[in-house]
Coordinates of C-alpha atoms in Angstrom, one line a residue:
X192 CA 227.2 -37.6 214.5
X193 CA 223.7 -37.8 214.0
X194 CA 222.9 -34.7 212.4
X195 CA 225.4 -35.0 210.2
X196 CA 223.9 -38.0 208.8
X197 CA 220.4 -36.6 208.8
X198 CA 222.2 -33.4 206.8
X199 CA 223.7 -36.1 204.2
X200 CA 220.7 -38.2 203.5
X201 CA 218.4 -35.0 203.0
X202 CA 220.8 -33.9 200.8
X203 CA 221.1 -36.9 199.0
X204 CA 217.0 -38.2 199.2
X205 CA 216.2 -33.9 198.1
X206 CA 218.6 -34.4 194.9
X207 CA 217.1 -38.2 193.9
X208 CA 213.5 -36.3 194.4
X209 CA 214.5 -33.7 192.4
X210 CA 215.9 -36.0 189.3
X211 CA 213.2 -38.1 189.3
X212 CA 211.1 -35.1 189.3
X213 CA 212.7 -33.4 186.5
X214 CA 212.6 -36.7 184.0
X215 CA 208.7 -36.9 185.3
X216 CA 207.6 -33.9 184.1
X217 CA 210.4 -34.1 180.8
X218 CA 208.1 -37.0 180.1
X219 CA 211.4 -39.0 180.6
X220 CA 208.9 -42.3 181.4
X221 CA 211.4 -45.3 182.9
X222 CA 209.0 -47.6 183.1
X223 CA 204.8 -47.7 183.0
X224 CA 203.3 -49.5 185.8
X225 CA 199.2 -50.2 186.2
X226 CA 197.3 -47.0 185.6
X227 CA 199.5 -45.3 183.5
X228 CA 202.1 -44.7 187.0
X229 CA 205.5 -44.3 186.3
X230 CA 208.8 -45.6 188.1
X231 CA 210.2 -42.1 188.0
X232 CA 207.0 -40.9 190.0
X233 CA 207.3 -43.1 192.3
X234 CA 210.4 -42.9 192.8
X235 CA 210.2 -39.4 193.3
X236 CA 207.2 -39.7 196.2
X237 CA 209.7 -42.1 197.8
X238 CA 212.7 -40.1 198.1
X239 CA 210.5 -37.2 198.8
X240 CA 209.0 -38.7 201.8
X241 CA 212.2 -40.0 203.0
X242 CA 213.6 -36.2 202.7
X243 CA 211.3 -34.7 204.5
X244 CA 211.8 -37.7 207.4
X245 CA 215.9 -36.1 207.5
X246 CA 214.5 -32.7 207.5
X247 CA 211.8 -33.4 210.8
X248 CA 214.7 -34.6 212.3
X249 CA 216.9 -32.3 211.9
X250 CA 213.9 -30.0 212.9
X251 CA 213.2 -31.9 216.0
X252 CA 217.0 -31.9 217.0
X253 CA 217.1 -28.1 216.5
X254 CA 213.9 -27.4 218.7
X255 CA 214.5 -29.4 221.8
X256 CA 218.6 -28.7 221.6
X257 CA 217.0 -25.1 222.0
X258 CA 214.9 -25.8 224.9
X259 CA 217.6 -27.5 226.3
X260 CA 215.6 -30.5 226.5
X261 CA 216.8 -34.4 226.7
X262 CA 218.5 -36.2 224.4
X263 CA 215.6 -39.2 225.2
X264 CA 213.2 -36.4 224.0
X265 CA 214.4 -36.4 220.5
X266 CA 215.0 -40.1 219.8
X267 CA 211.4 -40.4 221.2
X268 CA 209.6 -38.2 218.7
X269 CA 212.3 -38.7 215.3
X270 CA 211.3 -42.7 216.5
X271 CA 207.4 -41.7 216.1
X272 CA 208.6 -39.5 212.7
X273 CA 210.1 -42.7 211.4
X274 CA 206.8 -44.6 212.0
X275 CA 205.0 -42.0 210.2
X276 CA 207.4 -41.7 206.9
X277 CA 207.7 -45.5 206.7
X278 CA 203.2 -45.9 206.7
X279 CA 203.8 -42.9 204.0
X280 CA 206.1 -44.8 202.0
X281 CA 204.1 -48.0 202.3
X282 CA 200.7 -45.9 201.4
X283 CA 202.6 -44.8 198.4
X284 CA 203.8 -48.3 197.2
X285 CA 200.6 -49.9 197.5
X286 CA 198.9 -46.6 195.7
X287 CA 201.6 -47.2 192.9
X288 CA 201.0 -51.5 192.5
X289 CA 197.3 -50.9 192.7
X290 CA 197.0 -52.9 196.1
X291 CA 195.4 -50.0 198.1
X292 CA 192.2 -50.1 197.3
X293 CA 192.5 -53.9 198.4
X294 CA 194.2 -53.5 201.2
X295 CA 192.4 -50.5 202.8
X296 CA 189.2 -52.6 202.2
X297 CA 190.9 -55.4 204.5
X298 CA 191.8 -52.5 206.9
X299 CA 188.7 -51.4 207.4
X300 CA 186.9 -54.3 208.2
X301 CA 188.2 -54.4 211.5
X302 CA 189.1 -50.3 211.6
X303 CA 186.2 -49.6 213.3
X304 CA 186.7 -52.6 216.5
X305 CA 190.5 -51.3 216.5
X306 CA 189.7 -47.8 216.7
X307 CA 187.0 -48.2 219.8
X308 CA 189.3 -50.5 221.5
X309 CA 192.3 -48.5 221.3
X310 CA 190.3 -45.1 221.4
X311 CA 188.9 -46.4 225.0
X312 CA 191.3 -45.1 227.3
X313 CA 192.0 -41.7 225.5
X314 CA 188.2 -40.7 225.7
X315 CA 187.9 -41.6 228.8
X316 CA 191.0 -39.6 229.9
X317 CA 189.6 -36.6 227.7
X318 CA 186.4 -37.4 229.2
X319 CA 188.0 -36.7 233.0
X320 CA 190.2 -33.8 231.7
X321 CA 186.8 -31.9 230.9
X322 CA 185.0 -32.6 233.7
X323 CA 188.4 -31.8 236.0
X324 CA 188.3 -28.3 234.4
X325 CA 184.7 -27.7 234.4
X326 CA 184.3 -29.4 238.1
X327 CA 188.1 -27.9 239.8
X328 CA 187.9 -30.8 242.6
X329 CA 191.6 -30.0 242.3
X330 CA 193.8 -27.4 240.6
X331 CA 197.5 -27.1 239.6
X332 CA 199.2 -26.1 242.8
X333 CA 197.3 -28.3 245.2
X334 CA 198.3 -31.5 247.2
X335 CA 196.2 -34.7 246.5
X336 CA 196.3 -38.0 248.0
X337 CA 195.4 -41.2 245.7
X338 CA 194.6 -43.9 249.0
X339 CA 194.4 -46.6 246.7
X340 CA 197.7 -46.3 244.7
X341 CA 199.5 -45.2 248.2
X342 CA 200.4 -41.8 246.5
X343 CA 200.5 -37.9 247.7
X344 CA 201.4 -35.4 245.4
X345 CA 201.4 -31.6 244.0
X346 CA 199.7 -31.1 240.7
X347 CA 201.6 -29.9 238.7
X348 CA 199.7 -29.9 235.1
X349 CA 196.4 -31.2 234.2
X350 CA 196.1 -32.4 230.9
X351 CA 193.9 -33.9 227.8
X352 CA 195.6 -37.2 228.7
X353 CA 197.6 -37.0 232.1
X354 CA 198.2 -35.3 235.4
X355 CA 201.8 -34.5 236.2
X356 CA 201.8 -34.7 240.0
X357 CA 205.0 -33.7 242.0
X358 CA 205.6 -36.7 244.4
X359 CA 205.2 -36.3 248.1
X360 CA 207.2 -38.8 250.7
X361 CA 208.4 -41.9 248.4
X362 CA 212.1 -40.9 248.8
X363 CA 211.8 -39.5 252.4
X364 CA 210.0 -40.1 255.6
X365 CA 207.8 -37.2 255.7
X366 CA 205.1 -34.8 253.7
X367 CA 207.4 -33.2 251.6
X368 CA 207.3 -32.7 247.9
X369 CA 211.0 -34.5 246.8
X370 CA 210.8 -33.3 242.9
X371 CA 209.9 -37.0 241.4
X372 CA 207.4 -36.0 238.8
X373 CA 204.4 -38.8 238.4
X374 CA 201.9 -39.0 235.6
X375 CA 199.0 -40.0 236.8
X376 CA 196.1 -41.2 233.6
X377 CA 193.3 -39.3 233.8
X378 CA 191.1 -42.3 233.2
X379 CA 191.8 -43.5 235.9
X380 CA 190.3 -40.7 238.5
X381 CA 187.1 -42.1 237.2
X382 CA 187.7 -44.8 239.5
X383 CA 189.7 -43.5 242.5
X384 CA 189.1 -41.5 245.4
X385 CA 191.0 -38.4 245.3
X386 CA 191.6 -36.2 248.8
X387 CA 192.3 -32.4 248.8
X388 CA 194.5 -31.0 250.9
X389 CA 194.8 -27.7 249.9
X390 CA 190.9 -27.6 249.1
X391 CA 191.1 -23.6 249.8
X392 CA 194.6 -22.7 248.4
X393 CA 194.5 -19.3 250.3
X394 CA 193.8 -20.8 253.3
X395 CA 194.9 -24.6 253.3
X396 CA 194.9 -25.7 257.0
X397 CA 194.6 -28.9 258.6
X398 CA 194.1 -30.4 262.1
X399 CA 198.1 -32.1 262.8
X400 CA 199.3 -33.8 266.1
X401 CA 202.5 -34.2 268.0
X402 CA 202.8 -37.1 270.7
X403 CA 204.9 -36.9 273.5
X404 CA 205.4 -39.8 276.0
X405 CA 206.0 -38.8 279.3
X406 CA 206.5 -40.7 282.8
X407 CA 203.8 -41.6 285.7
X408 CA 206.1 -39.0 287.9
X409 CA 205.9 -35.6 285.6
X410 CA 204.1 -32.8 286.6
X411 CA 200.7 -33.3 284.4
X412 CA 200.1 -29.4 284.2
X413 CA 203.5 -28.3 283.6
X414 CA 203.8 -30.8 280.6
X415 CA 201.1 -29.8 279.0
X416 CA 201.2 -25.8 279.3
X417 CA 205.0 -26.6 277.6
X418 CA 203.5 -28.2 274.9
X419 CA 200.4 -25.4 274.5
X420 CA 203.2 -22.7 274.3
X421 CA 205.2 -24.5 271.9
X422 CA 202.5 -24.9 269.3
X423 CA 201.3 -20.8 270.4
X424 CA 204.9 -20.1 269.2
X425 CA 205.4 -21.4 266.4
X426 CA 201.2 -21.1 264.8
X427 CA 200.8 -17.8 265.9
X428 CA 199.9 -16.7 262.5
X429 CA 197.7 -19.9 261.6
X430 CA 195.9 -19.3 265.3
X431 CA 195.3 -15.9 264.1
X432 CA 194.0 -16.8 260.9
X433 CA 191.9 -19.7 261.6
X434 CA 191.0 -18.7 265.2
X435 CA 191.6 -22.4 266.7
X436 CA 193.6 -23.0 269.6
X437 CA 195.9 -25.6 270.4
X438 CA 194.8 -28.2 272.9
X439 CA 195.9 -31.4 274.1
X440 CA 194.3 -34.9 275.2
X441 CA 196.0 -37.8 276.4
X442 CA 196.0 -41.7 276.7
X443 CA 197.3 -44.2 278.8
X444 CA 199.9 -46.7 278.1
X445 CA 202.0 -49.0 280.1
X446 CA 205.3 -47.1 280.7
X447 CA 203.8 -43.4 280.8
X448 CA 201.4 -41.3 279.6
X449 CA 200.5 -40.0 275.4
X450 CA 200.2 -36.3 275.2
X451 CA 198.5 -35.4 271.9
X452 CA 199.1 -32.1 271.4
X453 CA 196.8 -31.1 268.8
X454 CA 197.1 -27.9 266.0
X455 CA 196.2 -26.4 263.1
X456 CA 198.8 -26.6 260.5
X457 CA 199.3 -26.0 256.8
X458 CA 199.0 -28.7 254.6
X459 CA 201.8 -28.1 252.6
X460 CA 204.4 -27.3 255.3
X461 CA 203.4 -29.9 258.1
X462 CA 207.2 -31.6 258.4
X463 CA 208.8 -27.9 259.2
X464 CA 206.3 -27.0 261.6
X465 CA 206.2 -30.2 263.5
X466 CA 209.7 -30.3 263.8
X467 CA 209.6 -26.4 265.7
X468 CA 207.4 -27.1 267.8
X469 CA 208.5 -30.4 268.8
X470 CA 212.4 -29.0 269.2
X471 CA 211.2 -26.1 271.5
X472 CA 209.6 -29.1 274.1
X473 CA 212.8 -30.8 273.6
X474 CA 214.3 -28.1 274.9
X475 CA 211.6 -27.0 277.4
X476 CA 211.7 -30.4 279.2
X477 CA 215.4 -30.4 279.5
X478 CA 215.6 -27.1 281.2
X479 CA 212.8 -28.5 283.3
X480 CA 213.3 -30.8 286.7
X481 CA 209.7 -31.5 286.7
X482 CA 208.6 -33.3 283.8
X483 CA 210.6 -36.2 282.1
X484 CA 210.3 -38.0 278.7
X485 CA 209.0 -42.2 279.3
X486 CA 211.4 -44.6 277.7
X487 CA 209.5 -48.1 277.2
X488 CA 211.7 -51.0 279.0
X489 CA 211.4 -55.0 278.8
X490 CA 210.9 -56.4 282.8
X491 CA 211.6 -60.3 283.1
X492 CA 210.8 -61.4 286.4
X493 CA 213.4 -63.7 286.2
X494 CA 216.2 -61.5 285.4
X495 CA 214.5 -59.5 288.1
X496 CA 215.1 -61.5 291.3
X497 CA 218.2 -62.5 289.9
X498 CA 219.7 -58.9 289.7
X499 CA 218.1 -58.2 292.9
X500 CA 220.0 -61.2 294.2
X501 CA 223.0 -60.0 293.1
X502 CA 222.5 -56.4 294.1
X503 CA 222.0 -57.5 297.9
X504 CA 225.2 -60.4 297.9
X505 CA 227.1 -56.9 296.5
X506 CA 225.5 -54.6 299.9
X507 CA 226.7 -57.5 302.1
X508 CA 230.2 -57.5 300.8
X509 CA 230.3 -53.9 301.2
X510 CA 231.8 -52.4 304.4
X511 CA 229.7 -50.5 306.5
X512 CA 230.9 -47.1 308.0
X513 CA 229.4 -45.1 310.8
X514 CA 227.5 -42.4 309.3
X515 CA 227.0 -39.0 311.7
X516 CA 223.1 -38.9 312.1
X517 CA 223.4 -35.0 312.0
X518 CA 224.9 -35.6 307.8
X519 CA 221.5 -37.1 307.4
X520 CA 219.0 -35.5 305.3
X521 CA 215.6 -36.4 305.5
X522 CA 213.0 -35.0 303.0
X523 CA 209.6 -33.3 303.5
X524 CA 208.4 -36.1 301.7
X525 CA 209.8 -38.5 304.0
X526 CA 209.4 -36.3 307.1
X527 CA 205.7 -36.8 306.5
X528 CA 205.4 -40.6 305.4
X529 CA 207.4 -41.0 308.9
X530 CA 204.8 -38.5 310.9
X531 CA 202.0 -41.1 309.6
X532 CA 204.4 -44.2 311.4
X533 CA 204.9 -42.9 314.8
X534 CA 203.9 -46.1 316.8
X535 CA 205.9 -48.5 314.5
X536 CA 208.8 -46.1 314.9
X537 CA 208.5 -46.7 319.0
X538 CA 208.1 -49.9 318.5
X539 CA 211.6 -50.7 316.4
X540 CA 213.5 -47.9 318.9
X541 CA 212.7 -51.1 321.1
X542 CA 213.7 -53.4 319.4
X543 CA 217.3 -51.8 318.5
X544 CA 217.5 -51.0 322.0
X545 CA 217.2 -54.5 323.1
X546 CA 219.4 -56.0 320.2
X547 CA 221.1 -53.4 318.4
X548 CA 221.1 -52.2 314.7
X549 CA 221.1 -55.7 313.2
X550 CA 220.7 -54.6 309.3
X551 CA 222.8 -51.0 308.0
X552 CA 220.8 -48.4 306.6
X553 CA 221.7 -47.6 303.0
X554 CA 222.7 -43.7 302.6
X555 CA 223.7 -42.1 298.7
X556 CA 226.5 -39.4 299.2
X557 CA 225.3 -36.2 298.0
X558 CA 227.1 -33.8 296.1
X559 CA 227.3 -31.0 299.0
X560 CA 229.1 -34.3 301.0
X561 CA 225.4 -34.9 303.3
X562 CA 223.9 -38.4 302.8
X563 CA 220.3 -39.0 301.3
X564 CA 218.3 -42.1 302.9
X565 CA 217.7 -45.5 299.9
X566 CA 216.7 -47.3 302.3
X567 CA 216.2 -47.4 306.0
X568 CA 214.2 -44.0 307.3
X569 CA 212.5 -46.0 310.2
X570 CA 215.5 -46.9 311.2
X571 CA 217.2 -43.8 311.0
X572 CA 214.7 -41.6 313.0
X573 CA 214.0 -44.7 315.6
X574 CA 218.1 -44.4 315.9
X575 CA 217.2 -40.3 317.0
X576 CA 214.6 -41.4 319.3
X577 CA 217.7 -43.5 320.8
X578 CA 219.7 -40.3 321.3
X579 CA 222.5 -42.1 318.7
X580 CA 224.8 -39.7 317.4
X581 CA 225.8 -42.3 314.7
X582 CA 224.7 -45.4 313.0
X583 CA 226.4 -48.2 311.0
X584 CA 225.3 -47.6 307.3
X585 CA 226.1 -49.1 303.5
X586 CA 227.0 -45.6 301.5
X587 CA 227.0 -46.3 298.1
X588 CA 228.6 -43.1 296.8
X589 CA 227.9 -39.7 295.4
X590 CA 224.4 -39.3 293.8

């Protein structure tokens, strides 16, 4: 619809030109205005100006229709057209009256305040663009971080004016570019601390670190050669490029310990490689009995004696059964702790003697139907010493 109406004016502002042209140079005069101008000059400027607005348009339309551009990109630049053709037409009207000597004397007064003031930022950001080019702190294709506007991106054009960046994170949690284009003023790098990531685009590495949280009970060295082969695997070709090793340090914290495993990564692919490696210890530590994954918890002592309350008023309602002391299993662990207790051992074997069993033992049923110890191995091996074939005992089902 609108280049139809762009094709009619032209057509109708190129014939009105042309008339007004013709009875100009006839010497057709309409009307003398100051200076010996004419009405059907002026009219012809006019018209002429205002035809060659349609035809820009039409121009414009054509070009970015071909580049399969927006449709925002064309109103955008026919809106700056029309600025210009309606300061042409003014210029003219004023040149016509005899105002524009006046007027431009007005003008430029205060041209030369207006132009440094609104030339300012422009310079400045041609000013950064040259030293950016002659300098290189960063190219197109690297991955900046601005600290103090809270942006990373990859460059993606560097010029007189701006710097397209490709925005990093924003949309999702993690380094990754997500296609949001930002234009960053060049003016403004005068004034803000720019970090290079990919410094060395051939060989952009960067020291990354997965943390892993595991319990007081895990086997220390088994845990941390997982995590040293996980990173091996999956930065082979970074070790072998850089030469650096994974390795690993650790903190303390209330439920466990932090393993940092620490490795060389590339800066513009951290998120993939941190999720390999930290799937393959996933996986690792769930094929593994001997190391285990801390999960913080909230202790009350409150709730605490209450549950424990509860938990013994449930072992007293329970009925006891007699247990064969031969379906007893007694760990290594245990066998050892009750080795080191000999004498106090003796001592209850007494004491049972004399008054009996007066508290069950508490047994878990184990899967191959023998009965693990919860609570009670003095008992139960001061009950051997007694040549007992059996004792009374809470079971409290299959582990």
């Amino acid at each position: 619809m609108k280049t139809k109406s762009h094709i009619v004016r032209l057509i109708v502002f190129t014939i009105l030109a042309s008339i007004f042209g013709i009875l100009e140079f006839q010497g057709y005069e309409l009307y003398t205005m100051l200076e010996g101008q004419t009405v059907s000059s002026m009219a012809m400027i006019v018209f002429a100006i205002l035809a060659g607005y349609n035809l820009g348009a039409l121009t414009i339309q054509a070009t970015i229709k071909a580049k399969r551009g927006a449709e925002g990109e064309v109103a955008m630049l026919v809106g700056l057209l029309r600025v210009v053709a309606g300061i042409g037409i003014g210029v003219a009207l004023l040149y016509f009256f005899g105002e524009l000597q006046r007027v431009g004397a007005a003008v430029g007064a205060f041209s030369g305040l207006l132009l440094g003031w609104s030339l300012q930022a422009p310079v400045s950001g041609m000013a950064a663009w040259v030293m950016i080019s002659l300098k290189r702190p960063f190219r197109v294709g690297d991955r900046i971080q601005l600290p103090s506007l809270g942006l990373v991106g990859d460059v993606m054009d560097i010029g007189p004016m701006y710097t397209e960046l490709n925005q990093v994170g924003g949309a999702v949690g993690s380094e990754e570019a997500v296609g949001r284009p930002i234009l960053i003023p060049n003016a403004m790098l005068f004034s803000q601390v720019v970090i290079n990531y990919t410094a060395q685009q051939d060989a952009a590495f960067i020291l990354d670190e997965v943390v892993i949280r595991i319990t007081y009970d895990t086997d220390w060295v088994e845990a941390e050669q997982i995590l040293l082969v996980a990173a091996r695997e999956v930065t082979r070709e970074i070790i072998e490029q850089t030469g650096q090793e994974p390795y690993v340090r650790a903190d303390m914290y209330d439920y466990g310990i932090y393993m940092r495993l620490r490795f060389m990564t590339k800066a513009t692919d951290r998120p993939r490689i941190s999720y390999e490696i930290i799937k393959r210890i996933f996986q690792d530590f769930q094929r593994n009995a001997r190391v285990d994954f801390a999960i913080p918890y909230i202790y009350s002592f409150r709730k605490g004696v209450q549950a424990s309350a509860r938990h013994d008023e449930a072992d007293q309602q329970r009925v006891t059964e007699n247990v064969a002391l031969s379906q007893i299993v007694i760990g290594d662990a245990e066998q050892t702790t009750l080795l080191g207790n000999i004498q106090e051992i003796e001592e209850l074997a007494g004491r049972i003697r004399e008054d009996g069993l007066i508290q069950p033992v508490v047994l878990a049923q184990m899967p191959d139907g023998k009965y693990k110890v919860i609570a009670g191995h003095l008992r139960v091996e001061a009950c051997k010493r007694l040549g007992w074939r059996s004792l009374p005992a809470i079971v409290r089902g299959k582990e």
